[in-house]
Coordinates of C-alpha atoms in Angstrom, one line a residue:
X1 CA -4.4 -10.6 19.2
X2 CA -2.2 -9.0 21.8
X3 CA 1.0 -7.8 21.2
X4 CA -0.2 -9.0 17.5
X5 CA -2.4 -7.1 15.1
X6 CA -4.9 -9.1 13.2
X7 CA -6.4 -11.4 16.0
X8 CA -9.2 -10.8 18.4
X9 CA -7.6 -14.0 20.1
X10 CA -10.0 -15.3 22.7
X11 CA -7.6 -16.2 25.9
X12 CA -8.1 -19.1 28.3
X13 CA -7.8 -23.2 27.2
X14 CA -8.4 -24.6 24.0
X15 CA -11.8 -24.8 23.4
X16 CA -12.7 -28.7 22.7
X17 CA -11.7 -28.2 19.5
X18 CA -9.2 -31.0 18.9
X19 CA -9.8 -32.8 15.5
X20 CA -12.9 -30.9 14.9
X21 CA -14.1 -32.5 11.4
X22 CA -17.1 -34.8 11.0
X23 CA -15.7 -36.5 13.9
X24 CA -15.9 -34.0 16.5
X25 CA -14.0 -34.0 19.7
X26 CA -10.8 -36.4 19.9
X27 CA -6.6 -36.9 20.1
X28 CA -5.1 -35.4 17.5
X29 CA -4.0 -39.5 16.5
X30 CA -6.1 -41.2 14.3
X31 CA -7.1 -44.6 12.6
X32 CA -7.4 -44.5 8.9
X33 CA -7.5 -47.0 6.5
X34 CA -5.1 -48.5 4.1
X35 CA -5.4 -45.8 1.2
X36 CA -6.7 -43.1 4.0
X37 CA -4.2 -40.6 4.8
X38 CA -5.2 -38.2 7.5
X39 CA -4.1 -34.5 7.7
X40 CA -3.6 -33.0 11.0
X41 CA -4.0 -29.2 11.2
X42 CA -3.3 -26.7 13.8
X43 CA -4.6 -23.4 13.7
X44 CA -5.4 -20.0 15.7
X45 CA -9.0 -18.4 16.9
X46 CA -9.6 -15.3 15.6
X47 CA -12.8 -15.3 17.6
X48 CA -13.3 -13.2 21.0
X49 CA -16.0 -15.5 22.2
X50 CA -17.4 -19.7 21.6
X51 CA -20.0 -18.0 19.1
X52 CA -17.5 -16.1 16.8
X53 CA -15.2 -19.2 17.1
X54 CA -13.0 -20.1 14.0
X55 CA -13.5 -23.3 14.6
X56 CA -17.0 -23.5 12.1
X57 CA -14.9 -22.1 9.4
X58 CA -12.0 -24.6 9.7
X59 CA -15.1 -27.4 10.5
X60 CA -16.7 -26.3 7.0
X61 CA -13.3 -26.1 5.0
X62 CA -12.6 -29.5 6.0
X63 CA -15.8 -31.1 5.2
X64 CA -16.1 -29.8 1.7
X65 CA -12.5 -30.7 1.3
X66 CA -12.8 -34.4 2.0
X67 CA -16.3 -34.0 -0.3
X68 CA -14.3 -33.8 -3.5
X69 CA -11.4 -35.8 -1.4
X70 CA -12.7 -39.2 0.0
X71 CA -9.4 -40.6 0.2
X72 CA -8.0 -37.9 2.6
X73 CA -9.5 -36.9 6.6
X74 CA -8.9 -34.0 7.6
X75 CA -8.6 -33.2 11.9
X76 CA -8.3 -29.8 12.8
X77 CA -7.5 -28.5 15.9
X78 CA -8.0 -24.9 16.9
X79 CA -6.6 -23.0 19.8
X80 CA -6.7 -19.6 21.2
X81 CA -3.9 -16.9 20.0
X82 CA -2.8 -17.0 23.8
X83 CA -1.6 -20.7 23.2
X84 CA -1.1 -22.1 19.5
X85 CA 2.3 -21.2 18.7
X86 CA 3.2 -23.2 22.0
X87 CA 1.0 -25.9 21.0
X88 CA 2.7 -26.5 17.9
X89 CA 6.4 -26.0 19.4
X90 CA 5.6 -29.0 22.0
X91 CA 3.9 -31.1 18.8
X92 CA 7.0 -29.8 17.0
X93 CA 9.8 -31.4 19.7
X94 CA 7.8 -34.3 20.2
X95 CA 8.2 -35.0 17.1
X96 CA 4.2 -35.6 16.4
X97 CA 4.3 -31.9 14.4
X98 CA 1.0 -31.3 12.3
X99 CA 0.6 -31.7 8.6
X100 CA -0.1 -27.9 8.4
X101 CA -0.1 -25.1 11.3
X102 CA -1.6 -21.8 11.0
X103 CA 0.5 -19.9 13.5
X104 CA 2.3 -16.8 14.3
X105 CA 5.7 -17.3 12.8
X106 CA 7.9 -20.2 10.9
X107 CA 11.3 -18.8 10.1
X108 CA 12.7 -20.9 13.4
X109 CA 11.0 -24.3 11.5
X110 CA 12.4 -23.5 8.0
X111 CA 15.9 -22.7 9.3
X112 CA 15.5 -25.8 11.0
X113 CA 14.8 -27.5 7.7
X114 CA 11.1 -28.8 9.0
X115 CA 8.8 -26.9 6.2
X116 CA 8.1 -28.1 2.9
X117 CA 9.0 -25.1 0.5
X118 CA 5.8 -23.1 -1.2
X119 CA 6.5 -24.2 -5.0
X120 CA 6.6 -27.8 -3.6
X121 CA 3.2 -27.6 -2.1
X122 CA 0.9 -25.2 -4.0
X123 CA -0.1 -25.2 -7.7
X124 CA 1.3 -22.5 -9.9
X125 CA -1.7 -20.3 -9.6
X126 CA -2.3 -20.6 -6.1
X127 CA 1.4 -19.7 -5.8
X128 CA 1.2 -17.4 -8.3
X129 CA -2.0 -15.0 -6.2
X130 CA -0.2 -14.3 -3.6
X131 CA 0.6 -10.6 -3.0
X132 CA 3.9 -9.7 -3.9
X133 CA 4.7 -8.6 -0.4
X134 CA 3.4 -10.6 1.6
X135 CA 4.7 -13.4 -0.3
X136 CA 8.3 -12.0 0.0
X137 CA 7.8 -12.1 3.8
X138 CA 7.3 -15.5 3.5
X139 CA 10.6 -16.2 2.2
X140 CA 13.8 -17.2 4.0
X141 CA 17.0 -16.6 2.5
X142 CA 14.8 -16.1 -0.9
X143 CA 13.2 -19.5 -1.0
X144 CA 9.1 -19.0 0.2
X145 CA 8.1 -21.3 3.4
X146 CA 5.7 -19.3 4.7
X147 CA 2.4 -18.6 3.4
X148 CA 0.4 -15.6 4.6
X149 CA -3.2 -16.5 5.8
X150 CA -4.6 -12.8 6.6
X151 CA -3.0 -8.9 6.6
X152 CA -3.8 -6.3 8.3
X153 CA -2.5 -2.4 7.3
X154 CA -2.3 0.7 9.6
X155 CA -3.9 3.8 8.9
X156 CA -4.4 7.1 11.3
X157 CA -7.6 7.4 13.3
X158 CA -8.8 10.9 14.3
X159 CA -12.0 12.1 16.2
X160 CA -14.1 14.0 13.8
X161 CA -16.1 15.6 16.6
X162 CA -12.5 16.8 18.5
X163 CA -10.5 17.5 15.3
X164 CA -13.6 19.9 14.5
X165 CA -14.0 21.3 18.0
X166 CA -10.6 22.3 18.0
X167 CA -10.6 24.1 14.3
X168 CA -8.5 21.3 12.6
X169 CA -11.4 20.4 10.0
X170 CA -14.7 21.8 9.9
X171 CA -17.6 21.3 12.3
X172 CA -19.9 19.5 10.1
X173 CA -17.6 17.0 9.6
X174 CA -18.5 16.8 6.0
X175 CA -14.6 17.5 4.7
X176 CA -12.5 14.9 5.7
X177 CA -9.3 15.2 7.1
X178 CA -6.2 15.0 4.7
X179 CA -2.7 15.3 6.7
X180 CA 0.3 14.7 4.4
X181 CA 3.5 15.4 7.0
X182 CA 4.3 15.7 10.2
X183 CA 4.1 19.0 10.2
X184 CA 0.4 18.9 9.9
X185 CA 0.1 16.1 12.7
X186 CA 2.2 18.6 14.9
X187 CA -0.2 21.7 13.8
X188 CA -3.3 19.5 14.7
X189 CA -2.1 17.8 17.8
X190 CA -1.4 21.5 18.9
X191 CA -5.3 22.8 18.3
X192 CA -6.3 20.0 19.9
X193 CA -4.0 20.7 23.1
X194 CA -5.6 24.3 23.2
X195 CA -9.1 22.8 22.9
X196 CA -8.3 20.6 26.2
X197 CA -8.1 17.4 24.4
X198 CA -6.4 15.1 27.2
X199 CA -4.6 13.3 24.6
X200 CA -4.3 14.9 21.1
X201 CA -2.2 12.2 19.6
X202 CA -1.6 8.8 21.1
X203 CA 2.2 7.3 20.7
X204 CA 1.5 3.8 22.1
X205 CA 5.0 2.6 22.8
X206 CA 4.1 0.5 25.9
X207 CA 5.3 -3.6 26.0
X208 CA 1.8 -4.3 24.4
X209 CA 2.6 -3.5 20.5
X210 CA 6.1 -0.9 20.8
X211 CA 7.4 -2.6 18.0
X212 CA 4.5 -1.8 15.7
X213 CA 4.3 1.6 16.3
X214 CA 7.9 1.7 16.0
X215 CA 8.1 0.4 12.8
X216 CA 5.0 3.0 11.5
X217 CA 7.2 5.4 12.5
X218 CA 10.0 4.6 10.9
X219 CA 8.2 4.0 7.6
X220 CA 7.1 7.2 7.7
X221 CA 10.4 8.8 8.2
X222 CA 12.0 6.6 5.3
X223 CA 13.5 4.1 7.1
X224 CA 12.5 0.5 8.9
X225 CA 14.0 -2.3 10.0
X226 CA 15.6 -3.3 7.3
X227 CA 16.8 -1.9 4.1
X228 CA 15.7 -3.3 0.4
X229 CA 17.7 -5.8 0.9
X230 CA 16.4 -7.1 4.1
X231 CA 19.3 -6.4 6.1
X232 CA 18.7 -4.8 9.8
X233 CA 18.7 -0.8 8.9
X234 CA 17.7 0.1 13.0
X235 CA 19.7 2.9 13.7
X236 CA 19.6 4.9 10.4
X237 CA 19.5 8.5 10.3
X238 CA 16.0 8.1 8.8
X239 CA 15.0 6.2 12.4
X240 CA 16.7 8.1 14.6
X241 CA 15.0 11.5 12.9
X242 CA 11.7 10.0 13.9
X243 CA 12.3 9.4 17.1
X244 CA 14.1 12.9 17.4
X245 CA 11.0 14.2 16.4
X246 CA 8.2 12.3 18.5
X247 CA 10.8 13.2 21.6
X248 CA 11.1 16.8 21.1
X249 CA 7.9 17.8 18.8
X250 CA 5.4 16.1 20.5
X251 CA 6.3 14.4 23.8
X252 CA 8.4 17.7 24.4
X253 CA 5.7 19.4 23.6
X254 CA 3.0 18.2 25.6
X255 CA 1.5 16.9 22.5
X256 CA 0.9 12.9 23.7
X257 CA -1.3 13.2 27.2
X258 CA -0.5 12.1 30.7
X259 CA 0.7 8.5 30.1
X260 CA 4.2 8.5 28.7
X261 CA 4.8 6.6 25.7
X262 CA 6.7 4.0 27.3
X263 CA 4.3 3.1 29.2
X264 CA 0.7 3.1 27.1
X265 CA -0.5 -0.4 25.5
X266 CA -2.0 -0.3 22.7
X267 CA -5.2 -1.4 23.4
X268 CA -5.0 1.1 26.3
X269 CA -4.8 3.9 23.3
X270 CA -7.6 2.5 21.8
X271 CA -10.1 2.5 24.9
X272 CA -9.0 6.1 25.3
X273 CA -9.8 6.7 21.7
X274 CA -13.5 5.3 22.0
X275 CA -14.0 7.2 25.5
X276 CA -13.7 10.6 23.3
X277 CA -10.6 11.1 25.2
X278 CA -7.9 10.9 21.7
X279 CA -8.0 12.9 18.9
X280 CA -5.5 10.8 16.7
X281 CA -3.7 7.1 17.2
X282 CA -2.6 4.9 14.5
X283 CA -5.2 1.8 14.4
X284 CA -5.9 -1.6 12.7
X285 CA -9.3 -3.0 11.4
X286 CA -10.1 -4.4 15.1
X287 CA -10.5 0.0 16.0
X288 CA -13.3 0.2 13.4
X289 CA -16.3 -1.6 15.2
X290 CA -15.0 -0.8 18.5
X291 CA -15.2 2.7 17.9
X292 CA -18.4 2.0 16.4
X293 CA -19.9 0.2 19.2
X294 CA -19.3 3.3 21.5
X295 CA -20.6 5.7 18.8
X296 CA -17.4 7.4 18.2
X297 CA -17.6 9.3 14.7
X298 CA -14.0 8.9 13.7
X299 CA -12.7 9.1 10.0
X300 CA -9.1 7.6 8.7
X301 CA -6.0 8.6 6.2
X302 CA -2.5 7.3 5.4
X303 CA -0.2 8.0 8.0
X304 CA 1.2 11.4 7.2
X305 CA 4.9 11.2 6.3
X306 CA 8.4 13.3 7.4
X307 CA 7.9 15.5 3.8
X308 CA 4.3 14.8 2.7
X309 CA 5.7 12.6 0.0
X310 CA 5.0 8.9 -0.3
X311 CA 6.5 6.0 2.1
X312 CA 5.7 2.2 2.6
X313 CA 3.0 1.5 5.2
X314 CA 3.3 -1.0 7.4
X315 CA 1.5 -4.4 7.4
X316 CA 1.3 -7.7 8.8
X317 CA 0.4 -11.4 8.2
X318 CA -0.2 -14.6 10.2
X319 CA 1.4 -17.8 8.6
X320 CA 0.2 -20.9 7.4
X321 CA 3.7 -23.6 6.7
X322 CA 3.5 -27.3 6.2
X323 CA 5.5 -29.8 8.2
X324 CA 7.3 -32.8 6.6
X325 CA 4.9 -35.2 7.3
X326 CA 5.3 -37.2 4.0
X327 CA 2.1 -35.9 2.9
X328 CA 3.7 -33.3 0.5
X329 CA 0.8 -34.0 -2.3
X330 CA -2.3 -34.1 -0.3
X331 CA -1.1 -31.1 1.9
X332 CA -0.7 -29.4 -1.3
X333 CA -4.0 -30.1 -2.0
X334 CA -5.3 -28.9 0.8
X335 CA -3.8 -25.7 0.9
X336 CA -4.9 -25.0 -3.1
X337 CA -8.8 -25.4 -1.7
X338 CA -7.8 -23.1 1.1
X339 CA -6.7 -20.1 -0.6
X340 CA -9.1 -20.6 -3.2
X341 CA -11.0 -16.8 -3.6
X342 CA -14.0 -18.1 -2.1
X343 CA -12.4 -19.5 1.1
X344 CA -10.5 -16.5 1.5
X345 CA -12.9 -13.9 1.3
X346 CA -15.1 -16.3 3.6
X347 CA -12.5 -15.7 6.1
X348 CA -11.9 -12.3 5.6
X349 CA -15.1 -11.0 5.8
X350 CA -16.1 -12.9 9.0
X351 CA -13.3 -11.0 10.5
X352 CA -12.9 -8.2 9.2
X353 CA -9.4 -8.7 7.8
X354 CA -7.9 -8.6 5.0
X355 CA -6.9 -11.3 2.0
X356 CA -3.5 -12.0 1.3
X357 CA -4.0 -13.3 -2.5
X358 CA -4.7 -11.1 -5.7
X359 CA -7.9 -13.2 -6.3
X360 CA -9.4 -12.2 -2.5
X361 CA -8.0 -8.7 -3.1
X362 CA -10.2 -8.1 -6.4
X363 CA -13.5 -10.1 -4.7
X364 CA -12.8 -7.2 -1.6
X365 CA -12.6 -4.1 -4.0
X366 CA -15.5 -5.1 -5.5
X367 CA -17.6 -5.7 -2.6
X368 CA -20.4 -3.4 -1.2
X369 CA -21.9 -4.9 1.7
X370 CA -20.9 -4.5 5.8
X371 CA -17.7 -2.8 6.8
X372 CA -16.7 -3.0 3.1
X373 CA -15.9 0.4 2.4
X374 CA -14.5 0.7 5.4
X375 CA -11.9 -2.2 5.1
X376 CA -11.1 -0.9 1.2
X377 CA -8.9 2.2 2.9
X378 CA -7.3 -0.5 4.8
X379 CA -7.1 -2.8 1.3
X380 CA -5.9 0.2 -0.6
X381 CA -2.5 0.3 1.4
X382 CA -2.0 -3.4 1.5
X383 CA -0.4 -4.3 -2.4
X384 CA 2.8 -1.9 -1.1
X385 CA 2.8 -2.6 2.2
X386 CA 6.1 -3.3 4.6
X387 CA 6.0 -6.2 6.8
X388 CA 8.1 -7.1 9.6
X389 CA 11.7 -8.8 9.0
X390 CA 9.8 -12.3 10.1
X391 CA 11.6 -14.4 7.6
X392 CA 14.5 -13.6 10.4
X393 CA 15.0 -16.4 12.5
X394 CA 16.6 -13.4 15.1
X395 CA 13.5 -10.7 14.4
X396 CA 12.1 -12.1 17.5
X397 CA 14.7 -11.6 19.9
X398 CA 14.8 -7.8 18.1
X399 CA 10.8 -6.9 18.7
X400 CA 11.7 -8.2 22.6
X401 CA 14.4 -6.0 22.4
X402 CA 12.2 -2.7 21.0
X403 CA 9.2 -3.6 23.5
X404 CA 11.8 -3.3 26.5
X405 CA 13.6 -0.2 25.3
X406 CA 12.1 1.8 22.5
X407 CA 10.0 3.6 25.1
X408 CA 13.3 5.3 26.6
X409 CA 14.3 7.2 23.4
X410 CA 10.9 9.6 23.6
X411 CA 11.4 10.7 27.1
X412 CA 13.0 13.9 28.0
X413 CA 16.8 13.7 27.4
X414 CA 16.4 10.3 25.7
X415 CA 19.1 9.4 23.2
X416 CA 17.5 7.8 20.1
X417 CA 20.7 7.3 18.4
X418 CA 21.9 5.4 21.0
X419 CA 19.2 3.3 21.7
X420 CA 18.7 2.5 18.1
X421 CA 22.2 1.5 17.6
X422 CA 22.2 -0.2 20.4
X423 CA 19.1 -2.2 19.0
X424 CA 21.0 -3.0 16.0
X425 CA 24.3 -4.1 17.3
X426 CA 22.5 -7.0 19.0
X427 CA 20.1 -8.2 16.2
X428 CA 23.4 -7.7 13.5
X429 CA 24.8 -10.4 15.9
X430 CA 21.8 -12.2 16.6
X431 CA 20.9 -12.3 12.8
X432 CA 24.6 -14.1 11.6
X433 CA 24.0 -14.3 8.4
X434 CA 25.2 -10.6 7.6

């Protein structure tokens, strides 16, 4: 998705895909019968074209639901990444909102008091197989609304063919790579520069995604967005060292090609990156095959930290959250045969993405088939993995605010600490609640 990390969100209208179950095409209203009770679902496509669609998955989910539940319909409606949240906010003031969206964010809908709460929903075990993290995102004020769908980690990219050109790892490729601090991502980026790579580490810090890299940053320097207890930590000396250091060790340095920080999209990194033309860039899942596709040998680590020694990694989540409809129970039910391993790992696996329960973890680890292996590096970092502040109802006005600015502290003379507190001063008073 853009500006996200887990989609590959076609763009353009819906796609016909209004109350796609055994009854195809149609308004999102329905006629049921007297003990009928119809569940409306809204959710995203993760597919970049009609045949990748998510609507068969959601088509298949339904049918197989309303199998072993002939007393419930299910209609669901699926929309593109460029569009869904909207659709459910104008559903939402209508007051026609769905039984269940799978969307981009809830905090606004549970502050508004809209959501049913998780342990109202789910069974103990489904609520139970949730990862610790992730499930922890989903809370608000410490009571869970929001129930991750799919998560996506970050790890480091680097050109085997250009990191061994330049000396950093052996020709053959045959040792991989193993950075532990900054220091070693500064010694690297600097062979590469002599070696005439045009950009030896991308710092994507354009609109597209600044507040992802940001926040990779930050966790690598010790610090975040927020502290352990979820309040907004922006302008800590941990952040502001980071910054310091991507300003004056390798923007200062010549160390981040042509296109200042400030102004590089993400994806823009990651074309460079399969044109030969990077040696390292922090990347999601969505890198691997389009790497691949252009034959680009490229291996992956941790993101190396400030000392070498161990910090969170960052990861993210899309949200699933049910309305109250008063259909608490068979919304419950619902969402039970939805994060049920199988269903998961269905999911998963289509997109290359990763599950967000301990049941879909374990089926992962174990697999051997595809891009497996591949997507275990990104698994591996997932069970202690960071994710944004989005049980914030004011996180964001605060990623708006880093996408307009952040790209100023990196340039030549740019004040980190003032930027960043800056930042911080407006999301304390946006957030209220501290």
């Amino acid at each position: 998705m853009k500006g996200r990390y887990l989609s590959l969100a076609a763009s353009g209208a819906v796609l016909c895909l209004t109350a796609v179950t055994l009854t195809g095409c149609g308004s999102l209203e329905s006629v049921t019968g007297d003990n009928e009770v119809t569940l409306r679902v809204v959710a995203a496509d993760y597919g970049d074209n009609p045949q990748n669609s998510s609507t068969g998955y959601w088509k298949d989910l339904a049918a197989a639901f309303e199998k072993d539940n002939p007393n419930v319909r299910v209609e669901v409606s699926v929309y593109s990444w460029s569009e869904v949240d909207a659709k459910v906010a104008e559903m939402v003031k209508a007051g026609k909102a769905p039984d269940i969206a799978q969307i981009g964010a809830y905090a606004d809908y549970a502050e508004a008091d809209k959501l049913y709460t998780v342990d109202e929903l789910l069974s103990v075990s489904t609520e139970a197989d949730f990862l610790g993290p992730l499930a922890d995102a989903g809370k608000v004020k410490r009571v869970q609304y929001g129930m991750p769908f799919v998560a996506s980690t970050r790890l480091l990219f680097y050109n085997t063919k250009l990191l061994g050109d330049a000396g950093v790892i052996p020709k053959d490729g045959a040792t991989p790579w193993q950075p532990k601090s900054w220091a070693d991502l500064e010694a690297a980026a600097k062979k590469l520069k002599a070696a005439n790579v045009p950009t030896p580490l991308a710092v994507p810090l354009g609109r597209e995604e600044a507040q992802a890299e940001s926040m990779m940053w930050m966790l690598s320097g010790g610090g975040g967005y927020t502290d352990n207890e979820e309040g907004y930590q922006i302008d800590s000396p941990e952040n502001i060292k980071a910054f310091e250091f991507l300003r004056d060790r390798m923007v200062g340095q010549g160390l981040t090609g042509s296109v200042e920080p400030g102004k590089l999209d993400r994806q823009a990194a990651f074309d460079a990156f399969t044109r030969g033309e990077v040696g390292m860039l922090n990347g999601h899942p969505t890198l691997l095959k389009q790497a691949a596709g252009k034959g680009v040998k490229f291996g992956m680590v941790q993101m190396p930290t400030v000392d070498g020694t161990d910090h969170s990694t960052m990861g993210v989540a899309d949200w699933v959250m049910a309305f109250k409809n008063g259909h608490k129970k068979e919304s419950g039910k619902f969402l039970d045969h939805l994060y049920s391993a199988k269903n998961v790992t269905t999911f998963t696996n289509q997109y290359d993405l990763l599950p967000v329960t301990t049941s879909g973890y374990r089926a992962m680890d174990a697999s051997t088939g595809g891009s497996a292996a591949q997507l275990k590096t990104f698994l591996t970092a997932l069970p202690n993995a960071k994710l944004y502040p989005v049980g914030k109802k004011s996180w964001a006005g605060v990623s708006e605010d880093v996408k307009e600015n952040i790209g100023k502290v990196v340039q030549p003379g740019g004040q980190p600490a003032k930027v960043l507190e800056d930042i911080a001063t407006s999301a304390l008073k946006a957030d209220g609640d501290r």
